[in-house]
XYZ file of C-alpha atoms in Angstrom:
350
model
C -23.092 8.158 29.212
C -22.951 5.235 27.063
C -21.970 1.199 28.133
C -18.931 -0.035 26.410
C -20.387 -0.936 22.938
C -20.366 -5.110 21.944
C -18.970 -4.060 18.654
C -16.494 -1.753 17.211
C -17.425 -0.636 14.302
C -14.230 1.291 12.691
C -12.306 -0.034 9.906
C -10.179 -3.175 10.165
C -8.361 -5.344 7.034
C -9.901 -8.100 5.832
C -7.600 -9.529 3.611
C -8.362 -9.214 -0.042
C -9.392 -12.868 -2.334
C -8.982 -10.905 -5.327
C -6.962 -8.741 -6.687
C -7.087 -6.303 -9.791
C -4.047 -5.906 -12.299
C -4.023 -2.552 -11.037
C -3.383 -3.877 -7.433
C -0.917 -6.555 -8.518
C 0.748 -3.419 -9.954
C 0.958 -1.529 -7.106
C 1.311 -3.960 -4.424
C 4.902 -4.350 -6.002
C 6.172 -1.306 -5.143
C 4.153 -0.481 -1.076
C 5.555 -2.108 1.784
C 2.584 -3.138 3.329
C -0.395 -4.385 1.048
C -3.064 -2.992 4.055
C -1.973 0.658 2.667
C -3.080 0.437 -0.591
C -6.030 3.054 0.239
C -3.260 5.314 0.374
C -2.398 5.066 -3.508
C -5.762 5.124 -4.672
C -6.600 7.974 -2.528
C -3.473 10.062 -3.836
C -4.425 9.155 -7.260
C -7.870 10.735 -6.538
C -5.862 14.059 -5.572
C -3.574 13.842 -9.186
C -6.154 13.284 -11.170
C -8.895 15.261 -9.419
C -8.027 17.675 -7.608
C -4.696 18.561 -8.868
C -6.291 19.564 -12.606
C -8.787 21.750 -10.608
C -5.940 23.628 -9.347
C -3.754 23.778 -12.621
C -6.943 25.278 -14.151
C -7.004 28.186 -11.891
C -3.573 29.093 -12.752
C -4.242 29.190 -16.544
C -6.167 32.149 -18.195
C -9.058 30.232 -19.447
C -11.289 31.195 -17.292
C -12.149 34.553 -16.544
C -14.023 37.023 -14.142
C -16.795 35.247 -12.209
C -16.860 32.034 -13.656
C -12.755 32.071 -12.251
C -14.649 33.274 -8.555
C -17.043 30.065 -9.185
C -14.051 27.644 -9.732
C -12.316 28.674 -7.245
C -15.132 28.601 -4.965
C -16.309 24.982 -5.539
C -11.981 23.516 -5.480
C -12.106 25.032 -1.971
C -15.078 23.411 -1.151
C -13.747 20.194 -3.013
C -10.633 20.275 -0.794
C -11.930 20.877 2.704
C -14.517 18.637 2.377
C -12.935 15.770 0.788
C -9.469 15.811 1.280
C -7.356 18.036 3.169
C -8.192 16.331 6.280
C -8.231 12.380 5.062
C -5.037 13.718 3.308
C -3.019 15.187 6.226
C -3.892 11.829 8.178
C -2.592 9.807 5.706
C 0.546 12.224 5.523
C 0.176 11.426 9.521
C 0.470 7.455 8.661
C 2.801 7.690 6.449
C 5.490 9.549 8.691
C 5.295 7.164 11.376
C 5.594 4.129 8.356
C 7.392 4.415 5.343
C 4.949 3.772 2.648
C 6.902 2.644 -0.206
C 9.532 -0.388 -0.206
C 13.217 0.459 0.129
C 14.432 -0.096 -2.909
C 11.658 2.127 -4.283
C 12.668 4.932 -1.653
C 12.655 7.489 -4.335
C 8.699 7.134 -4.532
C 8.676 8.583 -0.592
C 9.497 12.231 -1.569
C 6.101 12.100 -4.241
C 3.763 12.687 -1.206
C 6.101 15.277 0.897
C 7.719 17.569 -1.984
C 4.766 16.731 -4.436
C 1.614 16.372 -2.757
C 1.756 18.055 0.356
C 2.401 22.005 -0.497
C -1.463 21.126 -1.934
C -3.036 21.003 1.688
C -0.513 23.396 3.455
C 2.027 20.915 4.817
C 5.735 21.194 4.501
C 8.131 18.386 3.490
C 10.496 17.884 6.796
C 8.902 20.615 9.345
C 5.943 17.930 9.667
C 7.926 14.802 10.956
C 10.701 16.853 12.317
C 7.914 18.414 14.682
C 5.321 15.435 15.166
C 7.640 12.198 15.241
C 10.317 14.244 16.414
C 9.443 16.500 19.202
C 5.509 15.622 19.756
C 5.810 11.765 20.400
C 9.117 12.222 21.959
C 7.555 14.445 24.854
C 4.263 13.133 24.799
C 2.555 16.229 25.397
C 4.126 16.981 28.633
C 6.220 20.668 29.296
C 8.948 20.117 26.555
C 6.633 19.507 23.843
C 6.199 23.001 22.319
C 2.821 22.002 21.280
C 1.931 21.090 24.562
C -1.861 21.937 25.977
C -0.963 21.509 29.153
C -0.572 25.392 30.783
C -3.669 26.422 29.272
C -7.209 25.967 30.366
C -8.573 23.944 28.023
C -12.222 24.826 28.063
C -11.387 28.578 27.779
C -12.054 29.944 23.780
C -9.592 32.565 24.886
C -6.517 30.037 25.767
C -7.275 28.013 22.552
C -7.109 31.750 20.566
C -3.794 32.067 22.956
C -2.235 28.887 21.809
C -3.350 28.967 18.291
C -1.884 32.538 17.793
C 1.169 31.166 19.891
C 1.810 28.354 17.551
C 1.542 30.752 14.545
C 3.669 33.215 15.700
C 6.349 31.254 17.000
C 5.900 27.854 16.472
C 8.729 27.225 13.966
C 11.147 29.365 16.263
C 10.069 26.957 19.229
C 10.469 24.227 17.444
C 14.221 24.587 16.106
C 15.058 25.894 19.461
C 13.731 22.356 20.803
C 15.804 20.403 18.273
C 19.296 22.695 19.095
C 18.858 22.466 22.984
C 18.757 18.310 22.772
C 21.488 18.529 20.273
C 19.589 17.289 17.303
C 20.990 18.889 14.547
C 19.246 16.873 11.464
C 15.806 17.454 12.964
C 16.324 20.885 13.737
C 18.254 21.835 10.247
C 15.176 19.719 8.749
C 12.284 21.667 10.532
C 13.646 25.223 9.657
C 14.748 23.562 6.291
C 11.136 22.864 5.666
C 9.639 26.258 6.975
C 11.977 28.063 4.184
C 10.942 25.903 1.779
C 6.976 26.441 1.974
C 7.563 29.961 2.005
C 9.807 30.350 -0.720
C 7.384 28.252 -2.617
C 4.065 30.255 -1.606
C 6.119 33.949 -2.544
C 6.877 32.693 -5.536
C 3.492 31.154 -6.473
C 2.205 34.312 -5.200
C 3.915 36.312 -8.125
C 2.988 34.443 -10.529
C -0.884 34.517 -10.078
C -1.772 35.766 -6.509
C -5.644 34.780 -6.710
C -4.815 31.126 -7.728
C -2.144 31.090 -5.259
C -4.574 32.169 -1.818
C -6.865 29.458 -3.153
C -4.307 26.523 -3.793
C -1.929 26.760 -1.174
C -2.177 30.062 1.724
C -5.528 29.076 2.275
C -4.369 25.222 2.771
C -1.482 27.073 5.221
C -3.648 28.241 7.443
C -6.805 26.329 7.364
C -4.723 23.150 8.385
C -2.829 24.678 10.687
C -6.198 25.433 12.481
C -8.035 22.440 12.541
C -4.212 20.132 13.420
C -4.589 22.521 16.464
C -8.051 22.310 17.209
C -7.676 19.152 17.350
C -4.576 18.366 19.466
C -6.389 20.316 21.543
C -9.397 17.569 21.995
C -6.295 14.771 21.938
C -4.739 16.341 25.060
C -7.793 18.524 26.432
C -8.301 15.751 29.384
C -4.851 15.519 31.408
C -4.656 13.583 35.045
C -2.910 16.060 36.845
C -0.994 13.805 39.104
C 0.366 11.370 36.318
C 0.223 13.419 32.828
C 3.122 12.275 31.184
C 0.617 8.773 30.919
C -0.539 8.549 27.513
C -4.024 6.572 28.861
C -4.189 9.740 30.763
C -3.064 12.653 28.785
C -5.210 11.407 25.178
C -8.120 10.797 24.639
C -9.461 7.733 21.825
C -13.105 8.521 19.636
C -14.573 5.269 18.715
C -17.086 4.114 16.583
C -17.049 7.550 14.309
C -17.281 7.968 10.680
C -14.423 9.964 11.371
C -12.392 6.541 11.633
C -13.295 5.838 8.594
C -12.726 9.328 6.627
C -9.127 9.285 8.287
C -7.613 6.458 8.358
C -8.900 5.169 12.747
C -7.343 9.175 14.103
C -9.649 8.782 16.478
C -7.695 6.248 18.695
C -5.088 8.519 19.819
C -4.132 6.631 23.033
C -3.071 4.033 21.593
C -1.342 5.683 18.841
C 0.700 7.639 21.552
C 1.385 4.355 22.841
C 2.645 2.126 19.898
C 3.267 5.786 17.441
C 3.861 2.670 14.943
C 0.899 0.748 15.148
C -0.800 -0.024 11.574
C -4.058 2.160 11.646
C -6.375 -0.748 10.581
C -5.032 -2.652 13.948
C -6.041 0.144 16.221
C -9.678 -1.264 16.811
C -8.656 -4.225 17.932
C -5.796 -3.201 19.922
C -8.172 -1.071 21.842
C -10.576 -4.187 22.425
C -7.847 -6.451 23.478
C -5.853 -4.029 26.129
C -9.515 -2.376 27.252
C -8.658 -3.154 31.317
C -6.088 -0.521 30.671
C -8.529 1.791 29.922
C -10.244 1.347 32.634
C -7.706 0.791 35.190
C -6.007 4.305 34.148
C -9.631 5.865 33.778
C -9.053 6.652 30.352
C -11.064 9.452 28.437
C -13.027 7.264 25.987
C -16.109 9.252 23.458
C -18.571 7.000 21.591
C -19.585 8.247 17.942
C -18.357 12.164 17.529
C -14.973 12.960 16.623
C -11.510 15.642 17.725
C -13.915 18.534 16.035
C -16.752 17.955 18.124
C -15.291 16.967 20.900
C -13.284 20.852 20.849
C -16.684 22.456 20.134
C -18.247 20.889 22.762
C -15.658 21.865 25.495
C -14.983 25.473 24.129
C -18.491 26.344 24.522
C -18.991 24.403 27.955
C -21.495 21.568 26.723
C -19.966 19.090 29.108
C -23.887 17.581 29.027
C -22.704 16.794 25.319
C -19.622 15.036 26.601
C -20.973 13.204 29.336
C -23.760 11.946 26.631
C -20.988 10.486 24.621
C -18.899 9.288 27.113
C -17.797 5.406 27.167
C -18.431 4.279 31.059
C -15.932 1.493 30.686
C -15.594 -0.923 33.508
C -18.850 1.023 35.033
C -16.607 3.444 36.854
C -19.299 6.235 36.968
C -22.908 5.943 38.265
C -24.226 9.090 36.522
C -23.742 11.709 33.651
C -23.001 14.606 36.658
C -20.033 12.606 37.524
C -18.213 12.078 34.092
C -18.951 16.032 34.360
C -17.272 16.619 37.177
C -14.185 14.159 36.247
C -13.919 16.279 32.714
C -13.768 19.590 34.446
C -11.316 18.640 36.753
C -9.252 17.209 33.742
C -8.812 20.412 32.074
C -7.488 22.433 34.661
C -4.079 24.632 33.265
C -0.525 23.287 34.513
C 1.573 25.902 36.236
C 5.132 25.010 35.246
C 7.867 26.206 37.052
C 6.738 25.382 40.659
């Protein structure tokens, strides 16, 4: 286990002395100058890895070199963007990025950007903002993790498959039984949309089209679920609808820093509208509440790991990492014992 660290170590704002033209520029037209990572980051995707994926839609190149391309703009995407891009999409759902009377400049990322890394314009809020937060994970959510066994590979194939296969269908059926008509119109709205858009790319060069855009489909769709799982994997089953109790927070993880501080997902659950560079501090200042609600707390891996580790049973791996805040555990065979007894299924119904 590890002792509640002296410093945090994930990103905070420091507020800029100096400022480039470029910034002055831009700072005009965001609402909040702490997001301003955000535009240079979606400039990186327009002018780098947009082109890449222009090019493989054009006849230039040919045979294997078109194999090679294609090869390395997958590579380029997974590991340097599709996942710092979906939780900036993440950010930027829960706060409006660009000033109101600049509204227009909100569709660029959704109806632009997005269809790039497999996400579709209203399906993502209507389903996160709208239906996740609102249930917090608890039997309503139709992304909850709460009837399956959450160390089991098989119930993470069964709930992975599950969201696939039915996810959308769940989701609109959500939005019509609470009488929400714009979310629900909005989700299945979305769904038609990224289809329509994939068929059609899909006729027009199918190779280009499984590299650019299926393969974001369903390679996002896996890891968002892989790692909700980790967010919700630890549930106290006599108070889960407790968000100190039902997520789990990752500190001090280069993943904070790739994306944006995902790791501290109780407190985002908490305030959903939180700035992400305020998270650390948050945490630091409300830490009795972590320990008075024996909150799930890992030091230094990230949502990934944290799924690996429980899916193949390494709860040694867990314990290692665990934060003992407020000393509430005297050894690593306890925080063991606490985890297992976290992940037990939910029967509904009774």
């Amino acid at each position: 286990m590890k002792s509640l660290p002296k410093d945090i170590t994930d990103p905070v704002y420091s507020k800029r002395v100096n400022y480039t033209k470029l910034d002055q520029f831009l700072l005009k037209y965001i609402r909040d100058e702490r997001d301003l990572p955000f535009i240079y980051f979606t400039l990186k995707i327009v002018f780098i890895l947009i082109p890449c994926a222009v090019l493989l839609f054009t006849p230039i190149l040919l045979g294997w070199v078109w194999w090679l391309v294609a090869s390395l703009y997958i590579a380029l995407n997974v590991v340097f963007f599709i996942g710092k891009f979906a939780l900036m999409f993440h950010c930027t759902a829960h706060r409006t990025l660009f000033k109101k009377e600049f509204n227009y400049l909100n569709y660029f990322l959704p109806y632009f950007i997005a269809p790039f890394f497999g996400h579709m314009a209203h399906t993502y809020y209507s389903h996160h903002v709208g239906m996740h937060h609102a249930e917090n994970n608890l039997e309503d959510d139709e992304s909850t993790t709460m009837p399956y066994q959450r160390d089991s590979i098989k119930d993470f194939l069964l709930y992975y498959s599950r969201f696939m296969l039915s996810g959308i269908y769940k989701v609109v059926a959500y939005f019509k039984r609470r009488n929400r008509k714009k979310l629900m119109y909005s989700a299945l709205q979305g769904q038609i949309y990224i289809v329509l858009f994939c068929v059609i790319m899909f006729s027009i060069n199918w190779k280009a089209s499984l590299c650019v855009f299926i393969f974001p489909y369903f390679f996002y769709r896996f890891v968002a679920m892989f790692g909700n799982w980790a967010q919700h994997a630890f549930i106290d089953p006599a108070d889960p609808g407790n968000s100190y109790k039902n997520s789990i927070t990752c500190i001090n993880s280069k993943y904070n820093w790739q994306c944006w501080n995902d790791g501290y997902h109780i407190s985002h659950h908490i305030k959903q509208t939180l700035h992400w560079t305020e998270h650390p501090q948050y945490f630091q200042d409300t830490i009795t509440n972590y320990s008075s609600n024996d909150s799930v707390v890992f030091y230094k891996i990230d949502f990934m790991m944290v799924s690996l580790y429980l899916l193949s049973k390494r709860y040694d791996l867990l314990a290692k990492h665990f934060v003992n805040i407020g000393d509430r555990f005297n050894s690593d065979k306890e925080i063991v014992d606490y985890l297992k007894v976290r992940v037990q299924r939910f029967e509904f119904g009774q």
